[in-house]
PDB file of C-alpha atoms in Angstrom:
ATOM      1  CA  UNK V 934      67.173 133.607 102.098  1.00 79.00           C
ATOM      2  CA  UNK V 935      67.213 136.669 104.653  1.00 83.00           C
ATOM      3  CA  UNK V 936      65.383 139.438 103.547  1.00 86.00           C
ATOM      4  CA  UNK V 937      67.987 142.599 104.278  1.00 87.00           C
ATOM      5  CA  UNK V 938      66.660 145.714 103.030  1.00 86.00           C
ATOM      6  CA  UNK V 939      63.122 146.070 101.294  1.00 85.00           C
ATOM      7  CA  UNK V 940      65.102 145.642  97.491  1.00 85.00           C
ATOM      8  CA  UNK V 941      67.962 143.097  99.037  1.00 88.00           C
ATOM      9  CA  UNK V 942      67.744 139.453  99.982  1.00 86.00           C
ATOM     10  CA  UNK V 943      70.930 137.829 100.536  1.00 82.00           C
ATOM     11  CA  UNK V 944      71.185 133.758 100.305  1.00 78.00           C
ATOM     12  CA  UNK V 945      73.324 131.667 103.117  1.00 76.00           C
ATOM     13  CA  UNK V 946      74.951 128.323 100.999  1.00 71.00           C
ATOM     14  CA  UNK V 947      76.382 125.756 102.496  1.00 66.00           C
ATOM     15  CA  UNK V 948      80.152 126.025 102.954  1.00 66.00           C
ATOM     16  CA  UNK V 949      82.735 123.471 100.641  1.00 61.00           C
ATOM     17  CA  UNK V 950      84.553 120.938 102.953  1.00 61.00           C
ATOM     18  CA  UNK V 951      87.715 119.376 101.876  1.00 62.00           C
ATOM     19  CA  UNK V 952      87.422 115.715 101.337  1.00 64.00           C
ATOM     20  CA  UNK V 953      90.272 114.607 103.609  1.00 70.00           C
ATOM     21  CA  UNK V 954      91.622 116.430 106.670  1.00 71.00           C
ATOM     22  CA  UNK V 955      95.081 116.913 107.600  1.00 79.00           C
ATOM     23  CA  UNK V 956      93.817 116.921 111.278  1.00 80.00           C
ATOM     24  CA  UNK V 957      91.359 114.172 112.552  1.00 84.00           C
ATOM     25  CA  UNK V 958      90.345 116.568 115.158  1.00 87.00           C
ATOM     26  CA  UNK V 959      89.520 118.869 112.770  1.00 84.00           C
ATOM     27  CA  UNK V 960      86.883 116.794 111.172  1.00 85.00           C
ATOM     28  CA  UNK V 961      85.895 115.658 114.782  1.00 91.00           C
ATOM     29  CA  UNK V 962      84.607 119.069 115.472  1.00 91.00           C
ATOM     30  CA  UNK V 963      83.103 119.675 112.147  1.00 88.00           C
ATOM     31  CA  UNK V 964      80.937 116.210 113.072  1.00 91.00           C
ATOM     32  CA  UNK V 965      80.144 117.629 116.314  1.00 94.00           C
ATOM     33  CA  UNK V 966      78.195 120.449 115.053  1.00 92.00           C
ATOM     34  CA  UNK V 967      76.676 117.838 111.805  1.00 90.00           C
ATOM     35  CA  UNK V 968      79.154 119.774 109.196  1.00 85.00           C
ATOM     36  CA  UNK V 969      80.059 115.848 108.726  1.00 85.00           C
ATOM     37  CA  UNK V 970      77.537 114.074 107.088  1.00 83.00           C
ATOM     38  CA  UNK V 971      75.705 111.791 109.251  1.00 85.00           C
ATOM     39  CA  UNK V 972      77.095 107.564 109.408  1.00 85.00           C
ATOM     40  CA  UNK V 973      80.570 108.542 108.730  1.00 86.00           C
ATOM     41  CA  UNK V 974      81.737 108.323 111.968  1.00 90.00           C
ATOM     42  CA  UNK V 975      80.312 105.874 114.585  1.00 94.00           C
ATOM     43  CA  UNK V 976      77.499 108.173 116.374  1.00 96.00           C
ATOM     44  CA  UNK V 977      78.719 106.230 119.813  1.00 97.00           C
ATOM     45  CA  UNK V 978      81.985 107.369 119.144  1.00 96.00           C
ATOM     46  CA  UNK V 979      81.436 110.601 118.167  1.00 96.00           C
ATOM     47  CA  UNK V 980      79.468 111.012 121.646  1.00 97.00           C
ATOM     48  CA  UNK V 981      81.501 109.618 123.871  1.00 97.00           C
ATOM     49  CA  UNK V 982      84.308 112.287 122.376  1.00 96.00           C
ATOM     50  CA  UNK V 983      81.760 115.202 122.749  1.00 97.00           C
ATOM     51  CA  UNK V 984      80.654 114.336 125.960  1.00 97.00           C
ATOM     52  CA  UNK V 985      84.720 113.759 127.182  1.00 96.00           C
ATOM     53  CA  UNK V 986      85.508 117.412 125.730  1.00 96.00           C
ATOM     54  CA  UNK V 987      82.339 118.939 127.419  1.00 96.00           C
ATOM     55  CA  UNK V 988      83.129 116.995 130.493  1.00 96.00           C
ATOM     56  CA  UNK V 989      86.642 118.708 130.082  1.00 94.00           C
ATOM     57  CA  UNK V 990      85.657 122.211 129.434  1.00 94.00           C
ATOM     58  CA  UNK V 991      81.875 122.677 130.721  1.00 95.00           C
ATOM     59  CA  UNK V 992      81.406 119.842 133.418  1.00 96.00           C
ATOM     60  CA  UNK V 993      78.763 122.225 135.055  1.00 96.00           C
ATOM     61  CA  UNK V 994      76.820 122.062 132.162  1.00 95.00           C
ATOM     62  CA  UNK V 995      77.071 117.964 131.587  1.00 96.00           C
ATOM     63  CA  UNK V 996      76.765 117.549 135.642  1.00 96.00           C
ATOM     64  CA  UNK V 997      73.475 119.629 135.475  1.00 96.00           C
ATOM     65  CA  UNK V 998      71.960 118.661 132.095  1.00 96.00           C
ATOM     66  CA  UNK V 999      72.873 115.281 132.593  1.00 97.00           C
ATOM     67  CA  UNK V1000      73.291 114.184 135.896  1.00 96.00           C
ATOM     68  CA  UNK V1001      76.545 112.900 136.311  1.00 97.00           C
ATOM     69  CA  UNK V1002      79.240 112.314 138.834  1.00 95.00           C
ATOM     70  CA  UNK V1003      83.625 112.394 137.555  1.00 94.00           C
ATOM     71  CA  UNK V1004      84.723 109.482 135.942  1.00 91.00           C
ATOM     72  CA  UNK V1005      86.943 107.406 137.710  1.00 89.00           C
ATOM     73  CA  UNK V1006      90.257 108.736 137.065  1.00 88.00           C
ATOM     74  CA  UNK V1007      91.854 105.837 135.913  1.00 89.00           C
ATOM     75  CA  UNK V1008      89.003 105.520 133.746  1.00 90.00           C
ATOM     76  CA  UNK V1009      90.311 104.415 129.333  1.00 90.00           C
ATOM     77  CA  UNK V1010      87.597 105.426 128.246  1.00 94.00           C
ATOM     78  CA  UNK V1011      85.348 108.549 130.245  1.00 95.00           C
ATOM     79  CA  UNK V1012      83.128 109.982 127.923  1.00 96.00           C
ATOM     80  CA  UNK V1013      81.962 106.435 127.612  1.00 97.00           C
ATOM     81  CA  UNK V1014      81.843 106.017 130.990  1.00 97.00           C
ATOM     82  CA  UNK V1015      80.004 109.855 131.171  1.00 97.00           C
ATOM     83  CA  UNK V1016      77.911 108.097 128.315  1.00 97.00           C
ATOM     84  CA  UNK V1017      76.616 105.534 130.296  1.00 97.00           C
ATOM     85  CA  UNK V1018      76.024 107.384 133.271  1.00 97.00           C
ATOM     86  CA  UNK V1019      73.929 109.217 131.001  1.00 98.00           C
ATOM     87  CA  UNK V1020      72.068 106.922 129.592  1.00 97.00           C
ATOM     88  CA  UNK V1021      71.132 105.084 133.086  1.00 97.00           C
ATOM     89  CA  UNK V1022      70.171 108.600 134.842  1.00 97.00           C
ATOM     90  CA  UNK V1023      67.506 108.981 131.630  1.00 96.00           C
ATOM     91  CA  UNK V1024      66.045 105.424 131.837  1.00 96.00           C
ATOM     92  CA  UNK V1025      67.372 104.055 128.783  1.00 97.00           C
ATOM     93  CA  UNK V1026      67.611 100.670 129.796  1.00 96.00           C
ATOM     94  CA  UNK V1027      67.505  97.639 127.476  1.00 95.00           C
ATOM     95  CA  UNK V1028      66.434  94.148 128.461  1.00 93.00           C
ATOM     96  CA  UNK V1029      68.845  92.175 130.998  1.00 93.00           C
ATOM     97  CA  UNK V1030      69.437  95.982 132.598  1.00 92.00           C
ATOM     98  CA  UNK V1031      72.001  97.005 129.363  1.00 96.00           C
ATOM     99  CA  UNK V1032      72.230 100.575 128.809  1.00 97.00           C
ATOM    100  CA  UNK V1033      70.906 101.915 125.423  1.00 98.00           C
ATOM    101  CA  UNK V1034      74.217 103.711 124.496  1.00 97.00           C
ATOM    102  CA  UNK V1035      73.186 105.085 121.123  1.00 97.00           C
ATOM    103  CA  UNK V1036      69.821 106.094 122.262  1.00 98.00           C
ATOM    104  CA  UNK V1037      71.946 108.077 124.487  1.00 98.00           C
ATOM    105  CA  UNK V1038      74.466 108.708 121.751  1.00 98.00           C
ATOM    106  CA  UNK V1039      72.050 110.518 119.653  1.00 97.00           C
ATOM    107  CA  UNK V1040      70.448 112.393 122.292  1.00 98.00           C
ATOM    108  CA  UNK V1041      73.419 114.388 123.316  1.00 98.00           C
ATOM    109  CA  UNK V1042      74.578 114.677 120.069  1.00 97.00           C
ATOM    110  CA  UNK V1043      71.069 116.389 118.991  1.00 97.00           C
ATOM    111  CA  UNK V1044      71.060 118.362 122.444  1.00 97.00           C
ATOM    112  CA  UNK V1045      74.369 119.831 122.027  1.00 96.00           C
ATOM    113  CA  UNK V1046      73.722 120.490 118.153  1.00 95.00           C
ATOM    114  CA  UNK V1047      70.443 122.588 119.310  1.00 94.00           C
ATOM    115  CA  UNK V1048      71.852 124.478 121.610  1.00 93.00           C
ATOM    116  CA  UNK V1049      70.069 122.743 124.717  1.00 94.00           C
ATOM    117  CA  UNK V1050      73.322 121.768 126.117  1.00 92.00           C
ATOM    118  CA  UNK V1051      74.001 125.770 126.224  1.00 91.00           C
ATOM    119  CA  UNK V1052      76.374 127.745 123.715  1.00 90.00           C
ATOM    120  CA  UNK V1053      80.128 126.485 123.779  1.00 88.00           C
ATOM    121  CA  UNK V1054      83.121 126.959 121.687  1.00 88.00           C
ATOM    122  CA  UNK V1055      84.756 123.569 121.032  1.00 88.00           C
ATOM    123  CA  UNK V1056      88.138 125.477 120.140  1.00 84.00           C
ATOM    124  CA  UNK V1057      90.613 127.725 122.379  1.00 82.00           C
ATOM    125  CA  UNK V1058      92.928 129.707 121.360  1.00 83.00           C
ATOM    126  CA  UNK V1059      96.435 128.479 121.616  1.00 83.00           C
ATOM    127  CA  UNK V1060      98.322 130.196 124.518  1.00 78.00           C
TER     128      UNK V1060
END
């Protein structure tokens, strides 16, 4: 509830998502910002897309939040790589040295959903 006017209130609902997308990307950006309820996609994998988008659009931002070089450019998979760059710079080691990937996961995930990342649109318009 927001309170508009001393006699008006107005009430913010939560939006109605179709069931299936025609678009995976679609719903890929809809998880990004937790319109997608949480465990239906792979947190790791939804991270390592998020932080290869970011890396695309904002590296600034990733470089300085996160402290991370380029990926190699022949890299298959760089927001995994960007991941576990991540991960290592913030100590998130397991034992035998093994990075904590979805300690990592869930960190950027929650710092890009509250804003600590900075304020980014995840579309552009088509040119």
């Amino acid at each position: 509830w927001v309170t508009v006017d001393a006699g008006l209130q107005l009430m913010d609902t939560p939006g109605i998502l179709w069931p299936k997308f025609e678009d995976p990307e679609v719903g890929m950006m809809l998880a990004y910002t937790g319109a997608v309820k949480e465990g239906i996609i792979d947190i790791e994998e939804l991270a390592c897309r998020l932080m290869q988008l970011l890396w695309m659009r904002y590296p600034d931002a990733i470089k300085e939040r996160y402290g991370v070089e380029a990926p190699d450019e022949e890299s298959a998979f760089p927001g995994y790589d960007l991941l576990m760059q991540a991960g290592k710079k913030r100590g998130f080691l397991m034992r035998g040295n093994e990075i904590n990937t979805e300690r990592m996961a869930k960190v950027l995930v929650d710092e890009y959903r509250s804003g600590k990342l900075g304020h980014f649109t995840l579309e552009m318009p088509e040119v």
